[in-house]
Amino acid sequence: MRSRITVVHGDITKQAVDVIVNAAKSSLLGGGGVDGAIHRAGGPSILAECLAIRQKKGDCPCPPGEAVITTAGNLPAKYVIHTVGPIWNDGKQCEPELLRACYRKSLDLAVKNGARSIAFPNISTGAFRYPKERAAAIAIHEVRSFLSINHMSLEVRFVCYEAEQMELYLTLIKGEY
Ligand code: AR6
């Protein structure tokens, strides 16, 4: 059977999928890295929707492990799911559980909004300093368990900005077969 998980080297803002996932900051107000790239390429409507979501939630920040959805402005995707990854400390501050929740909640939200395809960046592995191999293992495991339960037709794309990250994902995926 054709794999529903693919790994590509590239820029997530260019992906023509139903949903792209943003590694957002708690404020939901945009920032650097993939977050900055998504807001720049998508235009101001994404930030306006993020602000509206914040206001609905009493102007409180979005906690790590949570995910919210907006439309995608000028991007080729239909929606952006903004999830807040954990900041890596020593691995004993619930970082793995929070990272797992980012993937699970994003996948859930995508399916609830009718998505048939979703692209993920390597959440938390940039400014938030999560060790890359551990983060990739969590990402692959969570996606696999989600797909194996009942979301057989969802296509999941891991978009790696760095070539080494793509190699890492490919190695881990191969190793699990
Ligand atoms: N497409 C795909 N991946 C990208 C892109 C892109 N255009 N740009 C960067 N990456 P980071 P975090 C990769 O720092 O660690 C931000 O300032 C990058 O190589 O974007 O979750 C937010 O506002 C790395 O592998 O996210 C938050 O404050 C991965 O995306 C904070 O950083 C994640 O790097 C979130 O930190």
Coordinates of N, CA, C and O and ligand atoms in Angstrom, one line a residue:
M1 N 0.8 -1.2 0.0 CA 0.0 0.0 0.0 C 0.9 1.3 0.0 O 1.9 1.3 0.6
R2 N 0.5 2.3 -0.7 CA 1.2 3.5 -0.8 C 1.2 4.2 0.6 O 0.2 4.2 1.2
S3 N 2.4 4.6 1.0 CA 2.5 5.2 2.3 C 1.7 6.6 2.4 O 1.8 7.3 1.4
R4 N 1.0 6.8 3.4 CA 0.3 8.1 3.6 C 1.2 9.1 4.3 O 0.8 10.2 4.6
I5 N 2.5 8.7 4.6 CA 3.4 9.6 5.3 C 4.5 9.9 4.3 O 5.1 8.9 3.7
T6 N 4.8 11.2 4.0 CA 5.9 11.5 3.1 C 6.8 12.5 3.8 O 6.4 13.2 4.8
V7 N 8.0 12.5 3.4 CA 9.0 13.5 4.0 C 9.6 14.3 2.8 O 10.0 13.7 1.8
V8 N 9.6 15.6 3.0 CA 10.2 16.4 1.9 C 11.1 17.5 2.5 O 11.0 17.8 3.7
H9 N 12.0 17.9 1.7 CA 13.0 19.0 2.0 C 12.4 20.2 1.4 O 12.3 20.3 0.2
G10 N 12.0 21.2 2.2 CA 11.4 22.4 1.6 C 10.9 23.4 2.6 O 11.1 23.3 3.8
D11 N 10.1 24.3 2.1 CA 9.5 25.4 2.8 C 8.0 25.1 3.0 O 7.3 24.9 2.0
I12 N 7.5 25.1 4.2 CA 6.1 24.7 4.5 C 5.1 25.7 3.9 O 4.0 25.3 3.5
T13 N 5.5 26.9 3.7 CA 4.6 27.9 3.2 C 4.2 27.6 1.7 O 3.3 28.1 1.2
K14 N 5.0 26.8 1.1 CA 4.8 26.5 -0.4 C 4.0 25.2 -0.6 O 3.7 24.8 -1.7
Q15 N 3.6 24.6 0.5 CA 2.9 23.2 0.4 C 1.5 23.4 0.0 O 0.7 24.1 0.7
A16 N 1.1 22.7 -1.0 CA -0.3 22.7 -1.5 C -1.1 21.6 -0.8 O -1.3 20.5 -1.5
V17 N -1.4 21.7 0.5 CA -2.1 20.7 1.2 C -3.3 21.4 1.9 O -3.4 22.6 1.8
D18 N -4.2 20.6 2.4 CA -5.3 21.3 3.1 C -4.9 22.1 4.3 O -5.4 23.2 4.6
V19 N -4.0 21.5 5.1 CA -3.6 22.2 6.3 C -2.1 22.2 6.4 O -1.4 21.2 6.2
I20 N -1.5 23.4 6.8 CA -0.1 23.4 7.2 C -0.1 23.7 8.7 O -1.0 24.5 9.2
V21 N 0.8 23.2 9.4 CA 0.9 23.4 10.9 C 2.0 24.5 11.1 O 3.1 24.4 10.5
N22 N 1.7 25.4 12.0 CA 2.7 26.4 12.4 C 3.2 26.1 13.8 O 2.4 25.8 14.7
A23 N 4.5 26.2 14.0 CA 5.2 26.1 15.3 C 5.1 27.5 15.9 O 6.0 28.3 15.8
A24 N 4.0 27.8 16.6 CA 3.6 29.1 17.0 C 4.2 29.4 18.4 O 4.7 28.5 19.1
K25 N 4.2 30.7 18.8 CA 4.5 31.0 20.1 C 3.2 31.2 20.9 O 2.2 31.4 20.3
S26 N 3.3 31.1 22.2 CA 2.0 31.2 23.0 C 1.2 32.4 22.8 O 0.0 32.3 22.9
S27 N 1.8 33.5 22.4 CA 1.0 34.7 22.2 C 0.2 34.6 21.0 O -0.8 35.4 20.9
L28 N 0.5 33.7 20.1 CA -0.2 33.6 18.8 C 0.0 34.9 17.9 O -0.7 35.0 16.9
L29 N 1.0 35.7 18.3 CA 1.1 37.0 17.5 C 2.2 37.0 16.5 O 2.6 38.0 16.0
G30 N 2.7 35.8 16.2 CA 3.8 35.7 15.2 C 5.1 35.8 15.8 O 5.2 36.2 17.0
G31 N 6.2 35.4 15.1 CA 7.5 35.5 15.6 C 8.5 35.2 14.5 O 8.3 35.6 13.4
G32 N 9.6 34.4 14.9 CA 10.6 34.1 13.9 C 10.4 32.7 13.3 O 9.3 32.2 13.4
G33 N 11.4 32.2 12.7 CA 11.4 30.8 12.2 C 10.2 30.5 11.3 O 9.8 31.4 10.5
V34 N 9.6 29.4 11.4 CA 8.5 29.0 10.6 C 7.3 29.8 10.8 O 6.5 30.2 9.9
D35 N 7.1 30.3 12.0 CA 6.0 31.2 12.4 C 6.1 32.5 11.6 O 5.1 32.9 10.9
G36 N 7.2 33.1 11.6 CA 7.4 34.3 10.8 C 7.2 34.1 9.3 O 6.5 34.9 8.7
A37 N 7.7 33.0 8.8 CA 7.6 32.7 7.4 C 6.1 32.5 7.0 O 5.6 33.0 6.0
I38 N 5.3 31.9 7.9 CA 3.9 31.6 7.6 C 3.1 33.0 7.6 O 2.3 33.3 6.7
H39 N 3.4 33.8 8.6 CA 2.7 35.1 8.6 C 3.1 36.0 7.5 O 2.2 36.7 6.9
R40 N 4.4 36.0 7.1 CA 4.8 36.8 6.0 C 4.2 36.4 4.7 O 3.6 37.2 4.0
A41 N 4.2 35.1 4.4 CA 3.7 34.6 3.2 C 2.1 34.6 3.1 O 1.5 34.8 2.1
G42 N 1.5 34.4 4.3 CA 0.1 34.3 4.3 C -0.7 35.6 4.4 O -1.8 35.7 4.0
G43 N 0.0 36.7 4.9 CA -0.6 38.0 4.9 C -1.3 38.2 6.2 O -1.4 37.3 7.1
P44 N -1.9 39.4 6.4 CA -2.4 39.9 7.7 C -3.6 39.2 8.2 O -4.0 39.3 9.4
S45 N -4.4 38.5 7.3 CA -5.6 37.9 7.8 C -5.4 36.8 8.8 O -6.2 36.6 9.7
I46 N -4.2 36.2 8.7 CA -3.9 35.1 9.7 C -3.7 35.7 11.1 O -4.3 35.2 12.0
L47 N -3.0 36.8 11.1 CA -2.8 37.4 12.4 C -4.1 37.9 13.0 O -4.4 37.8 14.2
A48 N -4.9 38.5 12.1 CA -6.2 39.0 12.6 C -7.1 37.9 13.2 O -7.7 38.0 14.3
E49 N -7.0 36.7 12.6 CA -7.8 35.6 13.1 C -7.2 35.0 14.4 O -7.9 34.6 15.3
C50 N -5.9 35.1 14.5 CA -5.2 34.6 15.7 C -5.6 35.6 16.9 O -5.9 35.1 18.0
L51 N -5.6 36.9 16.6 CA -6.0 37.9 17.6 C -7.5 37.6 18.1 O -7.7 37.7 19.3
A52 N -8.3 37.3 17.1 CA -9.7 37.1 17.5 C -9.9 35.8 18.4 O -10.6 35.8 19.3
I53 N -9.1 34.8 18.1 CA -9.1 33.6 18.9 C -8.6 33.9 20.3 O -9.2 33.5 21.3
R54 N -7.5 34.7 20.4 CA -7.0 35.1 21.7 C -8.1 35.9 22.5 O -8.3 35.7 23.7
Q55 N -8.7 36.8 21.8 CA -9.7 37.6 22.5 C -10.9 36.8 23.0 O -11.4 37.0 24.1
K56 N -11.3 35.8 22.2 CA -12.4 34.9 22.6 C -12.0 34.1 23.9 O -12.8 33.7 24.7
K57 N -10.7 33.9 24.1 CA -10.2 33.1 25.2 C -9.7 34.1 26.3 O -8.7 33.8 27.0
G58 N -10.3 35.2 26.4 CA -10.0 36.2 27.5 C -8.6 36.8 27.4 O -8.0 37.2 28.4
D59 N -8.1 36.9 26.1 CA -6.8 37.4 25.9 C -5.7 36.7 26.6 O -4.6 37.2 26.9
C60 N -5.9 35.4 26.8 CA -4.9 34.5 27.4 C -4.0 33.9 26.4 O -4.5 33.6 25.3
P61 N -2.8 33.6 26.7 CA -1.9 32.9 25.7 C -2.4 31.5 25.5 O -3.1 30.9 26.4
C62 N -2.0 30.9 24.4 CA -2.3 29.5 24.1 C -1.2 28.7 24.8 O 0.0 28.8 24.5
P63 N -1.6 27.7 25.7 CA -0.5 27.0 26.4 C 0.2 26.0 25.5 O -0.4 25.5 24.5
P64 N 1.4 25.6 25.8 CA 2.1 24.5 25.1 C 1.3 23.2 25.0 O 0.6 22.9 26.0
G65 N 1.3 22.6 23.8 CA 0.5 21.4 23.6 C -0.9 21.6 23.1 O -1.5 20.6 22.7
E66 N -1.3 22.9 23.0 CA -2.6 23.2 22.4 C -2.5 23.6 21.0 O -1.4 23.9 20.5
A67 N -3.6 23.6 20.3 CA -3.6 23.9 18.9 C -4.9 24.7 18.5 O -6.0 24.4 19.1
V68 N -4.8 25.7 17.7 CA -6.0 26.4 17.2 C -5.9 26.5 15.7 O -4.8 26.4 15.1
I69 N -7.0 26.8 15.0 CA -7.0 26.8 13.6 C -7.5 28.1 13.0 O -8.4 28.8 13.6
T70 N -6.9 28.6 11.9 CA -7.3 29.8 11.2 C -7.3 29.4 9.7 O -6.8 28.3 9.3
T71 N -7.9 30.3 8.9 CA -7.7 30.1 7.4 C -6.3 30.5 7.1 O -5.5 30.9 8.0
A72 N -6.0 30.4 5.8 CA -4.5 30.4 5.4 C -4.2 31.7 4.6 O -3.1 31.7 4.0
G73 N -5.0 32.7 4.5 CA -4.7 33.9 3.8 C -4.3 33.6 2.3 O -4.9 32.9 1.6
N74 N -3.1 34.1 2.0 CA -2.6 33.9 0.6 C -1.8 32.6 0.4 O -1.2 32.5 -0.7
L75 N -1.8 31.8 1.3 CA -1.0 30.5 1.2 C -1.8 29.5 0.3 O -3.0 29.6 0.2
P76 N -1.0 28.6 -0.3 CA -1.8 27.6 -1.1 C -2.6 26.6 -0.2 O -3.6 26.0 -0.7
A77 N -2.3 26.5 1.1 CA -3.1 25.7 1.9 C -4.4 26.3 2.2 O -4.6 27.5 2.0
K78 N -5.4 25.5 2.8 CA -6.7 26.1 3.1 C -6.7 26.6 4.5 O -7.4 27.6 4.9
Y79 N -6.0 25.9 5.4 CA -6.0 26.3 6.8 C -4.6 26.2 7.4 O -3.7 25.5 6.9
V80 N -4.4 27.0 8.5 CA -3.2 26.9 9.3 C -3.6 26.5 10.7 O -4.5 27.1 11.3
I81 N -3.0 25.4 11.2 CA -3.2 25.0 12.6 C -1.9 25.6 13.3 O -0.8 25.2 13.0
H82 N -2.2 26.4 14.3 CA -1.1 27.0 15.1 C -1.0 26.2 16.4 O -1.9 26.1 17.2
T83 N 0.1 25.5 16.6 CA 0.3 24.7 17.8 C 1.6 25.2 18.5 O 2.5 25.7 17.8
V84 N 1.5 25.2 19.8 CA 2.6 25.8 20.6 C 3.4 24.6 21.2 O 3.0 23.8 22.0
G85 N 4.7 24.4 20.7 CA 5.5 23.3 21.1 C 6.1 23.7 22.5 O 6.1 24.9 22.9
P86 N 6.6 22.7 23.2 CA 7.3 22.9 24.5 C 8.7 23.5 24.2 O 9.4 23.2 23.2
I87 N 9.2 24.3 25.1 CA 10.6 24.8 25.1 C 11.4 23.7 25.8 O 11.0 23.3 27.0
W88 N 12.4 23.2 25.2 CA 13.2 22.1 25.8 C 14.0 22.7 27.0 O 14.6 23.7 26.9
N89 N 13.9 21.9 28.1 CA 14.7 22.2 29.2 C 15.6 21.1 29.5 O 16.8 21.1 29.0
D90 N 15.2 20.1 30.2 CA 16.0 18.9 30.5 C 15.3 17.6 30.2 O 15.8 16.5 30.5
G91 N 14.1 17.7 29.6 CA 13.3 16.5 29.2 C 12.5 16.0 30.4 O 11.7 15.0 30.2
K92 N 12.6 16.7 31.5 CA 11.8 16.2 32.7 C 10.7 17.2 33.1 O 10.1 17.1 34.2
Q93 N 10.4 18.1 32.2 CA 9.4 19.1 32.4 C 8.2 18.8 31.5 O 7.6 19.8 31.0
C94 N 7.9 17.6 31.3 CA 6.8 17.2 30.4 C 7.0 17.5 29.0 O 6.0 17.6 28.2
E95 N 8.2 17.8 28.5 CA 8.4 18.2 27.1 C 7.9 17.1 26.2 O 7.2 17.4 25.2
P96 N 8.2 15.8 26.4 CA 7.7 14.8 25.4 C 6.2 14.7 25.4 O 5.6 14.7 24.3
E97 N 5.5 14.8 26.5 CA 4.1 14.7 26.5 C 3.5 15.9 25.8 O 2.5 15.8 25.0
L98 N 4.1 17.1 26.0 CA 3.6 18.3 25.3 C 3.8 18.2 23.8 O 2.9 18.6 23.1
L99 N 4.9 17.7 23.4 CA 5.2 17.6 22.0 C 4.2 16.6 21.3 O 3.7 16.8 20.3
R100 N 4.0 15.5 22.0 CA 3.0 14.5 21.5 C 1.7 15.2 21.4 O 1.0 14.9 20.4
A101 N 1.3 16.0 22.4 CA 0.0 16.6 22.3 C -0.1 17.6 21.1 O -1.2 17.7 20.5
C102 N 1.0 18.2 20.8 CA 0.9 19.1 19.6 C 0.5 18.4 18.4 O -0.3 18.8 17.6
Y103 N 1.2 17.2 18.1 CA 0.9 16.4 16.9 C -0.5 15.9 17.0 O -1.3 16.0 16.0
R104 N -0.9 15.3 18.1 CA -2.2 14.7 18.3 C -3.3 15.7 18.1 O -4.3 15.5 17.3
K105 N -3.2 16.8 18.7 CA -4.3 17.8 18.7 C -4.4 18.5 17.3 O -5.4 18.8 16.8
S106 N -3.2 18.6 16.6 CA -3.2 19.2 15.3 C -3.9 18.2 14.3 O -4.7 18.6 13.5
L107 N -3.6 16.9 14.5 CA -4.2 15.9 13.6 C -5.7 15.9 13.8 O -6.5 15.9 12.9
D108 N -6.1 15.9 15.0 CA -7.5 15.9 15.4 C -8.3 17.1 14.8 O -9.4 16.9 14.2
L109 N -7.7 18.2 15.0 CA -8.3 19.5 14.5 C -8.4 19.5 13.0 O -9.4 19.9 12.4
A110 N -7.4 18.9 12.3 CA -7.4 18.9 10.9 C -8.5 18.0 10.4 O -9.3 18.4 9.5
V111 N -8.7 16.8 11.0 CA -9.7 15.9 10.6 C -11.1 16.5 10.9 O -12.0 16.4 10.1
K112 N -11.2 17.1 12.0 CA -12.5 17.7 12.4 C -12.9 18.8 11.4 O -14.1 19.1 11.2
N113 N -11.9 19.4 10.7 CA -12.2 20.5 9.7 C -12.2 19.9 8.3 O -12.1 20.7 7.3
G114 N -12.3 18.6 8.2 CA -12.4 18.0 6.9 C -11.2 17.8 6.0 O -11.2 17.6 4.8
A115 N -10.0 18.0 6.7 CA -8.8 17.9 5.9 C -8.5 16.5 5.4 O -8.7 15.5 6.1
R116 N -7.9 16.4 4.2 CA -7.4 15.1 3.7 C -5.9 15.1 3.6 O -5.3 14.1 3.3
S117 N -5.3 16.3 3.8 CA -3.8 16.3 3.8 C -3.3 17.4 4.8 O -3.9 18.4 4.9
I118 N -2.2 17.1 5.4 CA -1.6 18.0 6.4 C -0.1 18.0 6.3 O 0.5 16.9 6.1
A119 N 0.5 19.1 6.5 CA 2.0 19.2 6.5 C 2.5 19.8 7.8 O 2.0 20.8 8.3
F120 N 3.5 19.1 8.4 CA 4.1 19.5 9.7 C 5.5 20.0 9.5 O 6.3 19.3 8.8
P121 N 5.9 21.1 10.2 CA 7.3 21.4 10.3 C 7.9 20.6 11.5 O 7.1 19.8 12.1
N122 N 9.1 20.7 11.7 CA 9.8 20.0 12.9 C 9.6 20.9 14.1 O 10.4 21.6 14.6
I123 N 8.4 20.7 14.7 CA 8.0 21.5 15.8 C 9.0 21.5 17.0 O 9.5 20.4 17.3
S124 N 9.3 22.7 17.5 CA 10.1 22.8 18.7 C 11.6 22.6 18.5 O 12.4 22.8 19.4
T125 N 12.0 22.3 17.3 CA 13.5 22.0 17.1 C 14.3 23.1 16.7 O 15.5 23.0 16.4
G126 N 13.7 24.3 16.6 CA 14.5 25.5 16.3 C 14.8 26.3 17.5 O 15.5 25.9 18.4
A127 N 14.1 27.5 17.6 CA 14.2 28.4 18.8 C 14.0 27.7 20.1 O 14.5 28.0 21.1
F128 N 13.1 26.6 20.1 CA 12.7 26.0 21.3 C 13.7 24.8 21.7 O 13.5 24.1 22.7
R129 N 14.7 24.5 20.9 CA 15.8 23.7 21.2 C 15.5 22.2 21.6 O 16.3 21.6 22.3
Y130 N 14.4 21.7 21.1 CA 14.1 20.3 21.4 C 15.1 19.4 20.6 O 15.3 19.7 19.4
P131 N 15.8 18.4 21.2 CA 16.8 17.6 20.5 C 16.1 17.0 19.3 O 15.0 16.4 19.4
K132 N 16.8 17.1 18.1 CA 16.1 16.9 16.8 C 15.7 15.4 16.7 O 14.6 15.1 16.2
E133 N 16.5 14.5 17.1 CA 16.2 13.1 16.9 C 15.0 12.7 17.8 O 14.1 12.0 17.3
R134 N 15.0 13.1 19.0 CA 13.9 12.8 19.9 C 12.6 13.4 19.4 O 11.6 12.7 19.5
A135 N 12.7 14.6 18.9 CA 11.5 15.3 18.4 C 11.0 14.5 17.2 O 9.7 14.3 17.0
A136 N 11.9 14.1 16.3 CA 11.4 13.4 15.1 C 10.8 12.0 15.4 O 9.8 11.7 14.8
A137 N 11.4 11.3 16.4 CA 10.8 10.0 16.8 C 9.4 10.2 17.3 O 8.5 9.4 17.0
I138 N 9.2 11.3 18.1 CA 7.8 11.5 18.7 C 6.9 11.9 17.5 O 5.7 11.4 17.5
A139 N 7.3 12.7 16.6 CA 6.4 13.1 15.5 C 6.0 11.9 14.7 O 4.8 11.7 14.4
I140 N 6.9 11.0 14.4 CA 6.6 9.9 13.5 C 5.7 8.9 14.3 O 4.7 8.4 13.8
H141 N 6.0 8.7 15.6 CA 5.2 7.8 16.4 C 3.7 8.3 16.5 O 2.8 7.5 16.3
E142 N 3.6 9.6 16.8 CA 2.2 10.1 17.0 C 1.4 10.0 15.7 O 0.2 9.7 15.7
V143 N 2.1 10.4 14.6 CA 1.4 10.4 13.3 C 1.0 8.9 13.0 O -0.2 8.6 12.6
R144 N 1.9 8.0 13.2 CA 1.6 6.6 12.9 C 0.4 6.1 13.7 O -0.5 5.4 13.2
S145 N 0.4 6.4 15.0 CA -0.7 5.9 15.8 C -2.0 6.5 15.4 O -3.0 5.8 15.4
F146 N -2.0 7.8 15.1 CA -3.2 8.4 14.7 C -3.7 7.8 13.4 O -4.9 7.5 13.3
L147 N -2.9 7.6 12.4 CA -3.3 7.0 11.2 C -3.8 5.6 11.3 O -4.7 5.1 10.7
S148 N -3.2 4.9 12.3 CA -3.5 3.5 12.4 C -4.9 3.3 13.1 O -5.5 2.3 12.9
I149 N -5.3 4.3 13.8 CA -6.6 4.1 14.5 C -7.8 4.2 13.6 O -8.5 3.2 13.4
N150 N -8.0 5.4 13.0 CA -9.2 5.4 12.1 C -9.1 6.5 11.1 O -10.1 6.9 10.5
H151 N -7.9 7.0 10.8 CA -7.9 8.1 9.8 C -7.1 7.6 8.6 O -6.1 8.3 8.2
M152 N -7.6 6.5 8.1 CA -6.8 5.9 7.0 C -6.5 6.7 5.8 O -5.5 6.5 5.1
S153 N -7.4 7.7 5.5 CA -7.2 8.4 4.2 C -6.4 9.7 4.4 O -6.1 10.4 3.4
L154 N -6.0 10.1 5.6 CA -5.3 11.4 5.7 C -3.8 11.2 5.2 O -3.1 10.3 5.6
E155 N -3.4 12.2 4.4 CA -2.0 12.2 4.0 C -1.2 13.1 4.9 O -1.6 14.3 5.1
V156 N -0.1 12.7 5.4 CA 0.7 13.5 6.3 C 2.1 13.7 5.7 O 2.8 12.7 5.3
R157 N 2.5 15.0 5.6 CA 3.8 15.3 5.0 C 4.7 16.0 6.1 O 4.2 17.0 6.7
F158 N 5.8 15.4 6.3 CA 6.8 16.1 7.2 C 7.7 17.0 6.3 O 8.4 16.5 5.4
V159 N 7.7 18.3 6.6 CA 8.4 19.2 5.7 C 9.7 19.7 6.5 O 9.5 20.3 7.6
C160 N 10.8 19.3 6.0 CA 12.1 19.6 6.7 C 12.8 20.7 6.0 O 13.0 20.6 4.8
Y161 N 13.1 21.7 6.7 CA 13.8 22.9 6.1 C 15.2 22.6 5.9 O 15.8 23.2 5.0
E162 N 15.8 21.7 6.7 CA 17.2 21.4 6.5 C 17.3 19.9 6.0 O 16.6 19.0 6.4
A163 N 18.3 19.8 5.1 CA 18.5 18.4 4.4 C 18.8 17.4 5.5 O 18.3 16.2 5.3
E164 N 19.6 17.7 6.5 CA 19.9 16.7 7.5 C 18.7 16.2 8.2 O 18.6 15.0 8.6
Q165 N 17.7 17.1 8.4 CA 16.5 16.7 9.1 C 15.7 15.7 8.2 O 15.1 14.8 8.8
M166 N 15.7 16.0 6.9 CA 15.0 15.1 6.0 C 15.6 13.7 6.1 O 14.9 12.7 6.2
E167 N 17.0 13.6 6.1 CA 17.7 12.4 6.2 C 17.3 11.6 7.5 O 17.1 10.4 7.5
L168 N 17.2 12.4 8.6 CA 16.9 11.9 9.9 C 15.5 11.2 9.9 O 15.3 10.1 10.3
Y169 N 14.5 12.0 9.3 CA 13.2 11.4 9.3 C 13.1 10.1 8.4 O 12.5 9.2 8.8
L170 N 13.8 10.2 7.3 CA 13.8 9.0 6.4 C 14.4 7.8 7.1 O 13.9 6.7 7.0
T171 N 15.5 8.0 7.8 CA 16.2 6.9 8.5 C 15.2 6.4 9.6 O 15.1 5.2 9.7
L172 N 14.6 7.2 10.3 CA 13.8 6.8 11.4 C 12.5 6.0 10.9 O 12.1 5.0 11.4
I173 N 12.0 6.5 9.8 CA 10.8 5.9 9.2 C 11.2 4.5 8.7 O 10.5 3.5 8.9
K174 N 12.3 4.4 8.0 CA 12.8 3.1 7.5 C 13.0 2.1 8.6 O 12.6 1.0 8.5
G175 N 13.6 2.7 9.7 CA 14.0 1.8 10.8 C 12.8 1.2 11.5 O 12.9 0.1 12.1
E176 N 11.6 1.8 11.4 CA 10.5 1.3 12.1 C 9.7 0.2 11.3 O 8.8 -0.4 11.8
Y177 N 10.1 0.0 10.0 CA 9.4 -1.0 9.2 C 10.0 -2.4 9.6 O 11.1 -2.5 9.9
Ligands
AR6_1 N1 9.4 25.8 6.4 C1 9.6 24.6 7.1 N2 10.4 24.6 8.2 C2 10.9 25.7 8.7 C3 10.8 27.0 8.0 C4 9.9 27.0 6.8 N3 9.7 28.1 6.1 N4 11.5 27.9 8.7 C5 12.1 27.3 9.7 N5 11.8 26.0 9.7 P1 11.2 27.3 14.8 P2 10.2 26.2 17.4 C6 12.2 24.9 10.6 O1 12.3 28.1 15.5 O2 11.5 25.6 17.7 C7 9.4 31.2 16.7 O3 10.0 32.4 16.8 C8 13.4 25.1 11.4 O4 14.6 24.7 10.7 O5 10.5 28.0 13.7 O6 9.0 25.4 17.6 C9 8.0 31.2 17.2 O7 7.4 32.4 17.1 C10 13.2 24.1 12.6 O8 13.6 22.8 12.2 O9 10.1 26.8 15.9 C11 8.1 30.7 18.6 O10 8.4 31.7 19.5 C12 11.7 24.1 12.8 O11 11.1 24.8 11.6 C13 9.3 29.8 18.5 O12 10.1 30.2 17.5 C14 11.1 24.8 14.0 O13 11.9 26.0 14.3 C15 9.0 28.3 18.2 O14 10.1 27.6 18.3

